[in-house]
Short mmCIF file of C-alpha atoms in Angstrom, two decimals:
data_model
loop_
_atom_site.label_atom_id
_atom_site.label_comp_id
_atom_site.label_asym_id
_atom_site.label_seq_id
_atom_site.Cartn_x
_atom_site.Cartn_y
_atom_site.Cartn_z
CA UNK A 1 147.87 -54.17 139.62
CA UNK A 2 151.56 -54.83 140.31
CA UNK A 3 154.42 -52.56 141.33
CA UNK A 4 158.15 -53.25 141.52
CA UNK A 5 160.21 -51.88 144.38
CA UNK A 6 163.88 -51.45 143.56
CA UNK A 7 166.70 -52.46 145.92
CA UNK A 8 167.35 -48.80 146.89
CA UNK A 9 163.70 -48.05 147.55
CA UNK A 10 161.02 -48.61 150.14
CA UNK A 11 157.40 -48.05 149.14
CA UNK A 12 154.67 -47.05 151.58
CA UNK A 13 151.32 -48.62 150.72
CA UNK A 14 148.29 -46.64 151.91
CA UNK A 15 144.87 -48.22 151.74
CA UNK A 16 141.97 -45.79 151.96
CA UNK A 17 144.37 -43.16 153.34
CA UNK A 18 145.79 -45.38 156.10
CA UNK A 19 149.31 -46.79 156.06
CA UNK A 20 148.98 -50.52 155.67
CA UNK A 21 152.58 -51.65 155.22
CA UNK A 22 156.02 -50.86 153.81
CA UNK A 23 156.85 -52.74 150.65
CA UNK A 24 160.37 -54.18 150.54
CA UNK A 25 162.33 -54.65 147.28
CA UNK A 26 160.51 -57.00 144.91
CA UNK A 27 157.26 -57.26 142.93
CA UNK A 28 154.02 -56.60 144.79
CA UNK A 29 150.34 -56.72 143.93
CA UNK A 30 147.97 -54.04 145.17
CA UNK A 31 144.50 -52.62 144.58
CA UNK A 32 145.03 -49.53 142.45
CA UNK A 33 141.49 -48.25 143.14
CA UNK A 34 141.89 -48.15 146.92
CA UNK A 35 145.66 -47.92 147.43
CA UNK A 36 148.22 -45.15 147.09
CA UNK A 37 151.96 -45.77 146.83
CA UNK A 38 154.65 -43.43 148.17
CA UNK A 39 158.20 -44.25 147.11
CA UNK A 40 161.14 -43.36 149.34
CA UNK A 41 164.79 -43.47 148.22
CA UNK A 42 166.97 -44.94 150.98
CA UNK A 43 170.36 -44.49 149.30
CA UNK A 44 172.98 -42.23 150.94
CA UNK A 45 172.50 -38.62 149.88
CA UNK A 46 174.59 -35.49 149.69
CA UNK A 47 173.05 -32.12 150.52
CA UNK A 48 174.82 -28.91 149.50
CA UNK A 49 174.18 -25.95 151.78
CA UNK A 50 175.59 -22.97 149.89
CA UNK A 51 176.12 -19.28 150.48
CA UNK A 52 175.53 -19.05 154.21
CA UNK A 53 176.17 -15.56 155.64
CA UNK A 54 177.68 -16.10 159.08
CA UNK A 55 178.96 -13.83 161.85
CA UNK A 56 181.97 -14.71 163.99
CA UNK A 57 182.27 -13.97 167.71
CA UNK A 58 184.21 -10.78 166.91
CA UNK A 59 181.37 -9.50 164.71
CA UNK A 60 182.95 -10.14 161.31
CA UNK A 61 181.02 -11.58 158.39
CA UNK A 62 181.94 -14.49 156.15
CA UNK A 63 180.19 -16.68 153.60
CA UNK A 64 180.54 -20.44 153.75
CA UNK A 65 179.17 -23.52 152.04
CA UNK A 66 178.76 -26.97 153.52
CA UNK A 67 178.24 -30.58 152.48
CA UNK A 68 176.00 -32.92 154.47
CA UNK A 69 175.97 -36.70 154.06
CA UNK A 70 172.71 -38.26 155.18
CA UNK A 71 170.39 -41.17 154.61
CA UNK A 72 166.79 -42.18 155.23
CA UNK A 73 166.67 -45.06 157.70
CA UNK A 74 162.94 -44.95 158.52
CA UNK A 75 160.80 -44.25 155.44
CA UNK A 76 157.61 -43.95 157.46
CA UNK A 77 158.98 -41.31 159.82
CA UNK A 78 160.63 -39.52 156.91
CA UNK A 79 157.32 -39.30 155.03
CA UNK A 80 154.95 -38.55 157.90
CA UNK A 81 157.14 -36.76 160.45
CA UNK A 82 157.08 -33.40 158.65
CA UNK A 83 155.55 -31.82 155.59
CA UNK A 84 159.02 -31.69 154.04
CA UNK A 85 161.70 -33.49 156.03
CA UNK A 86 164.52 -32.28 153.78
CA UNK A 87 163.57 -28.66 154.49
CA UNK A 88 163.74 -29.35 158.22
CA UNK A 89 167.16 -30.97 157.74
CA UNK A 90 168.40 -27.98 155.74
CA UNK A 91 167.27 -25.56 158.44
CA UNK A 92 168.95 -27.66 161.15
CA UNK A 93 172.26 -27.43 159.29
CA UNK A 94 171.91 -23.66 158.98
CA UNK A 95 171.23 -23.23 162.71
CA UNK A 96 174.11 -25.51 163.68
CA UNK A 97 176.79 -23.89 161.53
CA UNK A 98 175.59 -20.40 162.46
CA UNK A 99 176.07 -21.15 166.16
CA UNK A 100 179.39 -22.92 165.51
CA UNK A 101 180.83 -19.89 163.73
CA UNK A 102 179.44 -17.47 166.32
CA UNK A 103 181.47 -19.29 168.99
CA UNK A 104 184.82 -18.46 167.37
CA UNK A 105 186.76 -15.49 166.06
CA UNK A 106 187.50 -15.01 162.37
CA UNK A 107 191.18 -15.87 162.87
CA UNK A 108 190.26 -19.14 164.60
CA UNK A 109 187.84 -20.14 161.85
CA UNK A 110 190.34 -19.36 159.08
CA UNK A 111 193.08 -21.31 160.88
CA UNK A 112 190.91 -24.39 161.48
CA UNK A 113 187.84 -25.00 159.32
CA UNK A 114 186.86 -28.04 161.37
CA UNK A 115 185.63 -25.59 164.00
CA UNK A 116 182.70 -24.89 161.68
CA UNK A 117 181.44 -28.46 161.55
CA UNK A 118 183.39 -30.42 164.13
CA UNK A 119 180.22 -31.84 165.71
CA UNK A 120 177.22 -32.88 163.62
CA UNK A 121 175.32 -34.51 166.48
CA UNK A 122 173.17 -31.42 166.91
CA UNK A 123 171.89 -31.77 163.35
CA UNK A 124 171.32 -35.47 163.92
CA UNK A 125 169.35 -34.74 167.07
CA UNK A 126 167.14 -32.20 165.30
CA UNK A 127 166.03 -34.73 162.68
CA UNK A 128 166.16 -37.94 164.71
CA UNK A 129 162.35 -38.23 164.74
CA UNK A 130 162.22 -37.82 160.97
CA UNK A 131 163.92 -41.13 160.21
CA UNK A 132 167.12 -39.42 159.04
CA UNK A 133 170.66 -40.49 159.88
CA UNK A 134 173.29 -37.75 159.58
CA UNK A 135 176.66 -39.26 158.68
CA UNK A 136 178.91 -36.22 158.32
CA UNK A 137 178.87 -32.45 157.95
CA UNK A 138 181.86 -30.54 156.63
CA UNK A 139 182.76 -27.08 155.41
CA UNK A 140 183.57 -26.86 151.73
CA UNK A 141 184.24 -23.24 150.74
CA UNK A 142 185.02 -20.29 152.97
CA UNK A 143 184.72 -16.86 151.41
CA UNK A 144 185.57 -13.51 152.98
CA UNK A 145 184.22 -10.11 151.88
CA UNK A 146 186.61 -8.11 149.68
CA UNK A 147 187.93 -5.88 152.45
CA UNK A 148 188.53 -8.81 154.78
CA UNK A 149 190.30 -10.78 152.04
CA UNK A 150 192.60 -7.81 151.43
CA UNK A 151 193.26 -7.40 155.16
CA UNK A 152 193.92 -11.13 155.58
CA UNK A 153 196.39 -11.09 152.67
CA UNK A 154 198.19 -8.08 154.11
CA UNK A 155 198.41 -9.83 157.48
CA UNK A 156 199.93 -12.94 155.90
CA UNK A 157 202.42 -10.87 153.92
CA UNK A 158 203.37 -8.92 157.03
CA UNK A 159 203.97 -12.14 158.94
CA UNK A 160 206.14 -13.52 156.13
CA UNK A 161 208.14 -10.30 155.93
CA UNK A 162 208.63 -10.35 159.68
CA UNK A 163 209.76 -13.98 159.54
CA UNK A 164 212.26 -13.15 156.77
CA UNK A 165 213.63 -10.18 158.72
CA UNK A 166 214.01 -12.35 161.80
CA UNK A 167 215.96 -15.00 159.88
CA UNK A 168 218.17 -12.29 158.35
CA UNK A 169 218.87 -10.83 161.78
CA UNK A 170 219.71 -14.26 163.16
CA UNK A 171 222.15 -14.88 160.29
CA UNK A 172 223.84 -11.54 160.85
CA UNK A 173 224.11 -12.18 164.57
CA UNK A 174 225.65 -15.59 163.91
CA UNK A 175 228.17 -14.04 161.51
CA UNK A 176 229.12 -11.39 164.06
CA UNK A 177 229.58 -14.03 166.75
CA UNK A 178 231.82 -16.00 164.39
CA UNK A 179 233.93 -12.91 163.63
CA UNK A 180 234.20 -12.07 167.32
CA UNK A 181 235.33 -15.61 168.12
CA UNK A 182 237.92 -15.47 165.32
CA UNK A 183 239.26 -12.13 166.51
CA UNK A 184 239.55 -13.43 170.05
CA UNK A 185 241.43 -16.53 168.90
CA UNK A 186 243.87 -14.45 166.81
CA UNK A 187 244.45 -12.11 169.71
CA UNK A 188 245.16 -15.00 172.05
CA UNK A 189 247.18 -16.99 169.47
CA UNK A 190 248.93 -14.69 166.91
CA UNK A 191 250.61 -17.67 165.27
CA UNK A 192 247.22 -18.73 163.89
CA UNK A 193 247.27 -15.73 161.56
CA UNK A 194 250.61 -16.85 160.07
CA UNK A 195 249.28 -20.38 159.63
CA UNK A 196 246.16 -19.06 157.92
CA UNK A 197 248.30 -16.90 155.62
CA UNK A 198 250.42 -19.90 154.63
CA UNK A 199 247.28 -21.96 154.05
CA UNK A 200 245.83 -19.32 151.71
CA UNK A 201 249.19 -18.88 149.93
CA UNK A 202 249.29 -22.60 149.18
CA UNK A 203 246.08 -22.34 147.15
CA UNK A 204 246.66 -22.28 143.34
CA UNK A 205 246.43 -18.81 141.79
CA UNK A 206 246.76 -16.97 145.08
CA UNK A 207 248.99 -13.89 145.14
CA UNK A 208 250.48 -12.84 148.49
CA UNK A 209 251.92 -9.34 148.95
CA UNK A 210 254.43 -8.97 151.79
CA UNK A 211 254.75 -5.65 153.55
CA UNK A 212 258.47 -4.94 154.25
CA UNK A 213 257.43 -2.72 157.12
CA UNK A 214 256.10 -5.75 158.95
CA UNK A 215 258.99 -6.85 161.22
CA UNK A 216 256.95 -9.25 163.31
#
């Protein structure tokens, strides 16, 4: 009997229960009565790890999802190294992100999501003997419980209000400094006030009222 191995596959050929060889892409003949074939997909894969309940270092809870890029590089180890190598990989991701979050406060995690998955070498090390290469691990969605979302929103709004009040105070202080400088100049140089009056009077549509009591 013949079997065809596709370019993205490797096929393990077992004869009488013993691994005989790995079939590369192409057409191969084998004894169907004595041989068993196990196909392994070696294309890059994406694993979604969703809905993980995690605790930060300050004891607050959050839910996060992650995306793992990985690939089988040794089909024999992947097939024989564990009963289900993908389950082992999934568990390794869970352990890694749980410890990563536990090392930081909630504010730190919200400010920088890369803290969740900055280093995927631990996952790679956990599955190295399973013929798996871990290419990247990243956080996708970060969800806070309702009360924490409300508190986080209030914190952001408070910061924005404080920033607006600070800018308003700075503008008022700058205006007061400008008025003080003007008053000082007029006190030191009274003629400037007359010049300013003449400058305003020269503008079209300006009406100037002279006070006869002013003898200066």
